[in-house]
């Protein structure tokens, strides 16, 4: 029994463990762990170990329970048979217990006080844990607010820039040439083309995925120019694949967006830009969804000027809406109030060939029926009649739900007088 009491009342060992835990927590508290919204209490491994050590009161509780049990059993445990001899032994044990009260009672009270204190400490740490969780949630909200503030600040700078440009134009009272294509629409116009494209053209990732099919044409080239670069999807695609490219965009909103992305872009009309660069200096020209904005006759000038400015062997890619697909014509072309007229693919092919582009070809994309062919009928009709009906049905499906876009691709040949 003395050994059991000695193990249960090893106060010095318990106090030493408590001091060691407190020391570890003090050392861990001097660490440099940063608070992160992703974790309620971001700590190092040493700090985590110290925290768990303080939370683990199971050993102390076991010792306390054993002590209380032993204390209650003193004078009641009687392994001997009843009799005078046993009665005298029990009397001596009770007497010794009363005589040792002056020593054991303070220890018991101290033990209880330590247990209560540690329980309160554990509750305080749990409260601190909850406070840290709340702090993490607040930091998350602060990050969200910071992101909104950043976007608002960017919009504010854009609006300030537009107001400044508008003020400068009014003060200068300069009469400008009417807009010739989409990117030349003045930003002060009541029609916000930037928001229009954001809503109806598709996400930037969708546009980049569609334009990936042209990557092989421009791979390994230098000084590629994107005429009417818009939001800069093609420029980003070129940048991601190590191709040096510059965008030309006169719409202020689009220009500012490309600048914020860190893209090489100039704010200028595409004709003014092409006239300003030396002949045979461009390594490739990409012009997507622009030519349908040009007034009649300017598409001829665009093709001829592009041929003049391209290096020999360099490609020209012009993408536009396919007027041979009525779905694209009704849904895409007439949706945009800045479109002037559709351009037939054979006419555009002829333009490139007439100014001596070589290897001219047409590439069709974005089928309206998502590439699902119309099933042929198997009615009990005579063979020629059924074949003729299926052929007409196929042509009608192609006319209604064919490819929505097409691109004409050509390469400049050797030097010659145009």
Short mmCIF file of C-alpha atoms in Angstrom, two decimals:
data_model
loop_
_atom_site.label_atom_id
_atom_site.label_comp_id
_atom_site.label_asym_id
_atom_site.label_seq_id
_atom_site.Cartn_x
_atom_site.Cartn_y
_atom_site.Cartn_z
CA UNK A 1 0.00 0.00 0.00
CA UNK A 2 2.88 2.35 0.69
CA UNK A 3 4.15 1.77 -2.85
CA UNK A 4 0.68 2.54 -4.27
CA UNK A 5 0.44 5.74 -2.25
CA UNK A 6 3.96 6.71 -3.28
CA UNK A 7 3.05 6.26 -6.98
CA UNK A 8 -0.23 8.11 -6.60
CA UNK A 9 1.18 11.02 -4.62
CA UNK A 10 4.31 11.70 -6.65
CA UNK A 11 3.67 15.43 -6.40
CA UNK A 12 7.19 16.49 -7.25
CA UNK A 13 7.11 14.53 -10.49
CA UNK A 14 3.74 16.03 -11.42
CA UNK A 15 4.91 19.56 -10.65
CA UNK A 16 8.07 19.00 -12.68
CA UNK A 17 5.95 17.90 -15.64
CA UNK A 18 3.79 21.01 -15.27
CA UNK A 19 6.85 23.29 -15.14
CA UNK A 20 8.29 21.58 -18.23
CA UNK A 21 5.05 22.07 -20.15
CA UNK A 22 4.85 25.73 -19.18
CA UNK A 23 8.49 26.20 -20.22
CA UNK A 24 7.83 24.57 -23.60
CA UNK A 25 4.83 26.82 -24.20
CA UNK A 26 6.83 29.93 -23.33
CA UNK A 27 9.54 28.90 -25.78
CA UNK A 28 6.99 28.07 -28.46
CA UNK A 29 5.26 31.40 -27.91
CA UNK A 30 8.42 33.20 -29.07
CA UNK A 31 8.27 31.50 -32.50
CA UNK A 32 7.71 33.36 -35.74
CA UNK A 33 4.73 31.41 -37.10
CA UNK A 34 2.52 33.64 -39.22
CA UNK A 35 -1.24 33.65 -38.88
CA UNK A 36 -2.93 32.38 -42.02
CA UNK A 37 -6.61 32.43 -42.87
CA UNK A 38 -6.35 28.83 -43.95
CA UNK A 39 -5.67 27.63 -40.40
CA UNK A 40 -7.28 28.64 -37.14
CA UNK A 41 -4.00 28.53 -35.15
CA UNK A 42 -0.98 28.25 -37.46
CA UNK A 43 1.91 27.07 -35.31
CA UNK A 44 5.17 25.29 -35.75
CA UNK A 45 5.63 21.64 -34.83
CA UNK A 46 7.16 22.57 -31.46
CA UNK A 47 4.25 24.88 -30.68
CA UNK A 48 1.73 22.24 -31.66
CA UNK A 49 3.45 19.68 -29.45
CA UNK A 50 3.44 22.06 -26.49
CA UNK A 51 -0.22 22.89 -27.00
CA UNK A 52 -1.24 19.25 -27.19
CA UNK A 53 0.85 18.51 -24.11
CA UNK A 54 -1.06 21.09 -22.07
CA UNK A 55 -4.39 19.87 -23.37
CA UNK A 56 -3.58 16.27 -22.38
CA UNK A 57 -4.72 16.15 -18.72
CA UNK A 58 -5.59 12.46 -18.77
CA UNK A 59 -2.52 11.44 -16.76
CA UNK A 60 -3.20 14.05 -14.11
CA UNK A 61 -6.85 13.02 -13.89
CA UNK A 62 -5.88 9.37 -13.50
CA UNK A 63 -3.51 10.28 -10.68
CA UNK A 64 -6.20 12.38 -9.02
CA UNK A 65 -8.75 9.57 -9.25
CA UNK A 66 -6.27 7.05 -7.86
CA UNK A 67 -5.42 9.40 -4.98
CA UNK A 68 -9.08 9.98 -4.09
CA UNK A 69 -9.77 6.26 -4.25
CA UNK A 70 -6.78 5.44 -2.07
CA UNK A 71 -7.68 8.16 0.42
CA UNK A 72 -11.22 6.87 0.74
CA UNK A 73 -10.05 3.30 1.21
CA UNK A 74 -7.61 4.02 4.02
CA UNK A 75 -9.04 2.26 7.09
CA UNK A 76 -11.63 0.31 5.12
CA UNK A 77 -9.49 -2.26 3.31
CA UNK A 78 -9.33 -5.33 5.56
CA UNK A 79 -7.76 -8.40 4.00
CA UNK A 80 -7.60 -10.22 7.36
CA UNK A 81 -10.20 -12.22 9.21
CA UNK A 82 -12.24 -10.50 11.96
CA UNK A 83 -10.94 -10.83 15.50
CA UNK A 84 -9.16 -9.01 18.25
CA UNK A 85 -5.88 -8.99 16.37
CA UNK A 86 -7.45 -7.52 13.30
CA UNK A 87 -9.40 -5.01 15.35
CA UNK A 88 -6.17 -3.74 16.93
CA UNK A 89 -4.51 -3.42 13.50
CA UNK A 90 -7.42 -1.41 12.11
CA UNK A 91 -7.38 0.83 15.17
CA UNK A 92 -3.66 1.51 14.68
CA UNK A 93 -4.19 2.29 10.96
CA UNK A 94 -6.97 4.78 11.72
CA UNK A 95 -4.84 6.36 14.41
CA UNK A 96 -1.92 6.70 11.99
CA UNK A 97 -4.24 8.18 9.39
CA UNK A 98 -5.48 10.83 11.81
CA UNK A 99 -1.90 11.55 12.91
CA UNK A 100 -0.73 12.02 9.27
CA UNK A 101 -3.60 14.35 8.36
CA UNK A 102 -1.42 17.38 9.01
CA UNK A 103 0.78 16.22 6.13
CA UNK A 104 -1.58 14.55 3.66
CA UNK A 105 -4.43 17.08 3.82
CA UNK A 106 -2.37 20.04 2.48
CA UNK A 107 -1.02 17.77 -0.25
CA UNK A 108 -4.52 16.69 -1.20
CA UNK A 109 -5.78 20.28 -1.20
CA UNK A 110 -2.79 21.37 -3.27
CA UNK A 111 -3.38 18.52 -5.68
CA UNK A 112 -7.01 19.54 -6.09
CA UNK A 113 -6.03 23.17 -6.58
CA UNK A 114 -3.54 22.21 -9.31
CA UNK A 115 -6.16 20.07 -11.04
CA UNK A 116 -8.74 22.87 -10.97
CA UNK A 117 -6.19 25.38 -12.23
CA UNK A 118 -5.19 23.16 -15.12
CA UNK A 119 -8.82 22.51 -15.99
CA UNK A 120 -9.43 26.26 -16.09
CA UNK A 121 -6.30 26.67 -18.21
CA UNK A 122 -7.58 24.04 -20.64
CA UNK A 123 -10.93 25.84 -20.88
CA UNK A 124 -9.11 29.13 -21.46
CA UNK A 125 -7.07 27.53 -24.24
CA UNK A 126 -10.22 26.16 -25.83
CA UNK A 127 -11.71 29.66 -25.74
CA UNK A 128 -8.52 30.96 -27.31
CA UNK A 129 -8.83 28.31 -30.01
CA UNK A 130 -12.35 29.50 -30.80
CA UNK A 131 -11.16 33.11 -30.87
CA UNK A 132 -8.41 32.17 -33.31
CA UNK A 133 -10.93 30.41 -35.53
CA UNK A 134 -13.01 33.57 -35.54
CA UNK A 135 -9.90 35.58 -36.35
CA UNK A 136 -9.15 33.26 -39.27
CA UNK A 137 -12.66 33.76 -40.64
CA UNK A 138 -12.27 37.51 -40.29
CA UNK A 139 -8.96 37.36 -42.15
CA UNK A 140 -10.69 35.42 -44.93
CA UNK A 141 -13.32 38.12 -45.19
CA UNK A 142 -10.62 40.80 -45.17
CA UNK A 143 -8.88 39.08 -48.08
CA UNK A 144 -12.14 38.99 -50.01
CA UNK A 145 -12.71 42.67 -49.29
CA UNK A 146 -9.14 43.41 -50.35
CA UNK A 147 -9.74 41.64 -53.67
CA UNK A 148 -12.94 43.63 -54.21
CA UNK A 149 -11.07 46.80 -53.34
CA UNK A 150 -8.38 45.94 -55.87
CA UNK A 151 -10.97 45.42 -58.60
CA UNK A 152 -12.75 48.64 -57.67
CA UNK A 153 -9.44 50.48 -57.73
CA UNK A 154 -8.70 49.12 -61.20
CA UNK A 155 -12.15 50.17 -62.42
CA UNK A 156 -11.65 53.57 -60.83
CA UNK A 157 -8.34 54.05 -62.67
CA UNK A 158 -9.98 53.01 -65.91
CA UNK A 159 -12.87 55.43 -65.44
CA UNK A 160 -10.47 58.23 -64.48
CA UNK A 161 -8.40 57.54 -67.59
CA UNK A 162 -11.51 57.60 -69.78
CA UNK A 163 -12.71 60.87 -68.25
CA UNK A 164 -9.29 62.41 -68.79
CA UNK A 165 -9.22 61.29 -72.41
CA UNK A 166 -12.71 62.61 -72.97
CA UNK A 167 -11.79 65.96 -71.42
CA UNK A 168 -8.66 66.21 -73.56
CA UNK A 169 -10.58 65.45 -76.73
CA UNK A 170 -13.20 68.04 -75.95
CA UNK A 171 -10.64 70.70 -75.13
CA UNK A 172 -8.66 69.98 -78.28
CA UNK A 173 -11.85 70.01 -80.37
CA UNK A 174 -10.28 67.69 -82.92
CA UNK A 175 -12.56 66.22 -85.55
CA UNK A 176 -11.74 62.56 -85.95
CA UNK A 177 -12.44 60.19 -88.79
CA UNK A 178 -15.57 58.09 -88.13
CA UNK A 179 -14.85 54.65 -86.72
CA UNK A 180 -13.93 52.10 -89.38
CA UNK A 181 -14.21 48.91 -87.36
CA UNK A 182 -15.09 47.57 -83.93
CA UNK A 183 -11.93 48.65 -82.10
CA UNK A 184 -12.31 52.23 -83.36
CA UNK A 185 -15.56 52.79 -81.48
CA UNK A 186 -14.81 55.73 -79.15
CA UNK A 187 -14.93 54.80 -75.50
CA UNK A 188 -17.19 57.74 -74.74
CA UNK A 189 -19.89 56.20 -76.89
CA UNK A 190 -23.08 55.25 -75.09
CA UNK A 191 -22.56 51.69 -76.38
CA UNK A 192 -20.06 49.97 -74.08
CA UNK A 193 -18.40 47.39 -76.33
CA UNK A 194 -16.22 46.10 -73.50
CA UNK A 195 -19.24 44.98 -71.48
CA UNK A 196 -20.91 43.71 -74.65
CA UNK A 197 -18.04 41.31 -75.37
CA UNK A 198 -17.85 40.24 -71.73
CA UNK A 199 -21.48 39.12 -71.90
CA UNK A 200 -21.91 37.71 -75.40
CA UNK A 201 -18.59 36.66 -76.91
CA UNK A 202 -17.64 34.12 -74.25
CA UNK A 203 -15.06 33.79 -71.51
CA UNK A 204 -11.40 34.48 -72.20
CA UNK A 205 -10.56 30.81 -71.64
CA UNK A 206 -13.14 29.77 -74.24
CA UNK A 207 -11.69 32.17 -76.81
CA UNK A 208 -8.13 30.99 -76.11
CA UNK A 209 -9.17 27.38 -76.57
CA UNK A 210 -10.78 28.21 -79.92
CA UNK A 211 -7.70 30.11 -81.10
CA UNK A 212 -5.36 27.28 -80.13
CA UNK A 213 -5.94 25.76 -83.56
CA UNK A 214 -3.87 28.62 -85.07
CA UNK A 215 -0.90 28.02 -82.80
CA UNK A 216 0.98 25.79 -85.25
CA UNK A 217 0.79 28.50 -87.93
CA UNK A 218 2.65 31.03 -85.75
CA UNK A 219 4.87 28.66 -83.76
CA UNK A 220 8.55 29.65 -83.93
CA UNK A 221 7.91 33.04 -85.54
CA UNK A 222 8.85 36.50 -84.30
CA UNK A 223 7.19 39.91 -84.32
CA UNK A 224 3.65 38.59 -84.75
CA UNK A 225 0.93 41.27 -84.79
CA UNK A 226 -2.64 40.79 -83.55
CA UNK A 227 -4.83 43.41 -85.27
CA UNK A 228 -7.82 44.28 -83.07
CA UNK A 229 -6.51 42.18 -80.17
CA UNK A 230 -9.53 42.86 -77.92
CA UNK A 231 -9.03 41.34 -74.47
CA UNK A 232 -5.67 39.87 -75.48
CA UNK A 233 -6.50 36.15 -75.59
CA UNK A 234 -4.32 35.49 -78.66
CA UNK A 235 -1.47 37.57 -77.23
CA UNK A 236 -1.56 35.49 -74.04
CA UNK A 237 -1.51 32.33 -76.15
CA UNK A 238 1.55 33.56 -78.02
CA UNK A 239 3.25 34.59 -74.77
CA UNK A 240 2.61 31.18 -73.20
CA UNK A 241 4.27 29.50 -76.20
CA UNK A 242 7.32 31.75 -76.43
CA UNK A 243 6.24 33.72 -79.52
CA UNK A 244 6.89 37.47 -79.46
CA UNK A 245 3.67 39.26 -80.35
CA UNK A 246 2.21 42.76 -80.21
CA UNK A 247 -1.43 43.76 -80.11
CA UNK A 248 -3.03 46.71 -81.87
CA UNK A 249 -6.22 47.98 -80.22
CA UNK A 250 -7.88 51.38 -80.36
CA UNK A 251 -10.70 50.69 -77.90
CA UNK A 252 -9.56 52.22 -74.61
CA UNK A 253 -11.18 49.63 -72.34
CA UNK A 254 -9.60 46.74 -74.23
CA UNK A 255 -6.26 48.54 -74.38
CA UNK A 256 -6.20 49.14 -70.61
CA UNK A 257 -7.16 45.54 -69.89
CA UNK A 258 -4.27 44.25 -72.02
CA UNK A 259 -1.87 46.67 -70.34
CA UNK A 260 -2.96 45.42 -66.91
CA UNK A 261 -2.19 41.88 -68.06
CA UNK A 262 1.36 42.98 -68.93
CA UNK A 263 0.88 42.40 -72.68
CA UNK A 264 2.67 44.33 -75.43
CA UNK A 265 -0.13 46.43 -76.93
CA UNK A 266 -0.44 49.81 -78.64
CA UNK A 267 -3.56 51.95 -78.81
CA UNK A 268 -3.90 52.76 -82.49
CA UNK A 269 -6.04 52.13 -85.55
CA UNK A 270 -4.93 49.00 -87.39
CA UNK A 271 -4.45 50.93 -90.66
CA UNK A 272 -2.41 53.64 -88.92
CA UNK A 273 -0.25 50.98 -87.31
CA UNK A 274 0.37 49.06 -90.53
CA UNK A 275 1.28 52.28 -92.33
CA UNK A 276 3.77 53.17 -89.58
CA UNK A 277 5.86 49.97 -89.66
CA UNK A 278 8.52 49.22 -92.31
CA UNK A 279 7.66 47.02 -95.26
CA UNK A 280 8.43 43.29 -94.90
CA UNK A 281 9.00 43.65 -91.14
CA UNK A 282 6.15 41.64 -89.60
CA UNK A 283 6.56 37.93 -88.93
CA UNK A 284 2.84 37.12 -88.95
CA UNK A 285 -0.56 38.82 -88.78
CA UNK A 286 -3.60 37.55 -86.91
CA UNK A 287 -6.94 39.34 -87.30
CA UNK A 288 -9.89 37.74 -85.52
CA UNK A 289 -13.50 38.94 -85.76
CA UNK A 290 -12.55 42.35 -87.16
CA UNK A 291 -13.08 42.36 -90.93
CA UNK A 292 -16.88 42.19 -90.59
CA UNK A 293 -16.70 45.64 -88.95
CA UNK A 294 -15.03 47.28 -91.96
CA UNK A 295 -16.99 49.37 -94.44
CA UNK A 296 -17.10 48.10 -98.00
CA UNK A 297 -13.74 48.34 -99.75
CA UNK A 298 -11.54 48.53 -96.66
CA UNK A 299 -11.15 44.76 -96.52
CA UNK A 300 -9.28 45.02 -99.83
CA UNK A 301 -6.98 47.64 -98.36
CA UNK A 302 -6.40 45.50 -95.25
CA UNK A 303 -5.34 42.45 -97.26
CA UNK A 304 -3.09 44.45 -99.60
CA UNK A 305 -1.45 46.37 -96.76
CA UNK A 306 -0.88 43.17 -94.79
CA UNK A 307 0.86 41.59 -97.78
CA UNK A 308 3.11 44.62 -98.09
CA UNK A 309 4.17 44.59 -94.43
CA UNK A 310 4.71 40.84 -93.99
CA UNK A 311 8.09 39.19 -94.38
CA UNK A 312 8.33 36.62 -97.20
CA UNK A 313 6.87 33.32 -96.06
CA UNK A 314 4.98 34.89 -93.14
CA UNK A 315 1.32 33.98 -92.55
CA UNK A 316 -1.84 36.06 -92.57
CA UNK A 317 -4.86 34.64 -90.71
CA UNK A 318 -8.21 36.44 -90.91
CA UNK A 319 -11.07 34.93 -88.90
CA UNK A 320 -14.68 36.05 -89.19
CA UNK A 321 -18.29 34.85 -88.97
CA UNK A 322 -19.34 32.33 -91.61
CA UNK A 323 -22.30 33.77 -93.58
CA UNK A 324 -22.96 30.34 -95.12
CA UNK A 325 -24.37 29.27 -91.73
CA UNK A 326 -27.75 30.91 -91.11
CA UNK A 327 -27.54 30.11 -87.41
CA UNK A 328 -24.30 32.09 -87.10
CA UNK A 329 -25.66 34.87 -89.27
CA UNK A 330 -28.82 35.32 -87.20
CA UNK A 331 -27.37 34.64 -83.78
CA UNK A 332 -23.85 36.09 -83.99
CA UNK A 333 -23.68 38.60 -86.81
CA UNK A 334 -26.91 40.51 -86.24
CA UNK A 335 -26.44 40.43 -82.46
CA UNK A 336 -23.59 42.96 -82.70
CA UNK A 337 -24.79 46.45 -83.74
CA UNK A 338 -21.25 47.40 -84.84
CA UNK A 339 -21.09 44.74 -87.56
CA UNK A 340 -21.24 46.27 -91.04
CA UNK A 341 -21.60 43.34 -93.40
CA UNK A 342 -20.62 39.67 -93.52
CA UNK A 343 -17.71 38.57 -95.69
CA UNK A 344 -18.14 35.47 -97.84
CA UNK A 345 -15.31 32.94 -97.48
CA UNK A 346 -14.77 32.56 -101.22
CA UNK A 347 -14.56 36.33 -101.65
CA UNK A 348 -11.95 36.57 -98.91
CA UNK A 349 -9.99 33.70 -100.43
CA UNK A 350 -10.05 35.54 -103.76
CA UNK A 351 -8.76 38.74 -102.13
CA UNK A 352 -5.70 36.97 -100.73
CA UNK A 353 -4.96 35.22 -104.01
CA UNK A 354 -5.36 38.46 -105.97
CA UNK A 355 -2.52 40.15 -104.02
CA UNK A 356 -0.30 37.07 -104.47
CA UNK A 357 -0.67 35.29 -101.15
CA UNK A 358 0.34 31.67 -101.56
CA UNK A 359 -1.11 28.40 -100.22
CA UNK A 360 -4.41 30.10 -99.45
CA UNK A 361 -6.87 27.84 -97.65
CA UNK A 362 -10.08 28.06 -95.65
CA UNK A 363 -10.44 26.62 -92.16
CA UNK A 364 -13.93 26.24 -90.66
CA UNK A 365 -14.61 25.99 -86.91
CA UNK A 366 -17.29 26.02 -84.19
CA UNK A 367 -20.05 23.84 -85.71
CA UNK A 368 -23.50 24.95 -84.60
CA UNK A 369 -24.66 21.34 -84.26
CA UNK A 370 -21.57 20.51 -82.16
CA UNK A 371 -20.37 18.08 -84.80
CA UNK A 372 -23.41 15.77 -84.53
CA UNK A 373 -24.46 14.76 -88.07
CA UNK A 374 -28.13 14.66 -89.00
CA UNK A 375 -29.28 11.03 -89.13
CA UNK A 376 -30.40 9.85 -92.55
CA UNK A 377 -33.94 8.64 -93.05
CA UNK A 378 -34.64 5.00 -93.82
CA UNK A 379 -38.20 5.25 -95.15
CA UNK A 380 -39.61 2.64 -97.52
CA UNK A 381 -39.09 4.83 -100.61
CA UNK A 382 -37.44 4.06 -103.94
CA UNK A 383 -33.64 4.22 -103.72
CA UNK A 384 -33.02 7.38 -105.85
CA UNK A 385 -35.82 9.32 -104.14
CA UNK A 386 -34.56 8.47 -100.66
CA UNK A 387 -30.97 9.37 -101.55
CA UNK A 388 -32.10 12.66 -103.04
CA UNK A 389 -34.17 13.46 -99.96
CA UNK A 390 -31.27 12.68 -97.61
CA UNK A 391 -28.92 14.81 -99.73
CA UNK A 392 -31.31 17.77 -99.57
CA UNK A 393 -31.70 17.25 -95.82
CA UNK A 394 -27.92 17.23 -95.38
CA UNK A 395 -27.52 20.43 -97.39
CA UNK A 396 -30.27 22.12 -95.40
CA UNK A 397 -28.65 21.07 -92.14
CA UNK A 398 -25.32 22.45 -93.36
CA UNK A 399 -26.97 25.73 -94.31
CA UNK A 400 -28.81 26.08 -91.03
CA UNK A 401 -26.38 24.53 -88.55
CA UNK A 402 -22.99 24.48 -90.24
CA UNK A 403 -19.72 26.00 -89.06
CA UNK A 404 -20.20 29.34 -87.32
CA UNK A 405 -16.72 30.74 -88.05
CA UNK A 406 -14.08 30.40 -90.71
CA UNK A 407 -10.55 31.65 -91.25
CA UNK A 408 -8.65 32.29 -94.44
CA UNK A 409 -4.94 31.44 -94.16
CA UNK A 410 -2.28 32.54 -96.63
CA UNK A 411 1.48 33.10 -96.73
CA UNK A 412 3.33 35.90 -98.43
CA UNK A 413 5.49 34.69 -101.29
CA UNK A 414 8.88 36.04 -102.40
CA UNK A 415 9.48 39.75 -102.97
CA UNK A 416 7.71 41.15 -105.99
CA UNK A 417 6.12 44.39 -107.09
CA UNK A 418 2.50 44.45 -106.01
#
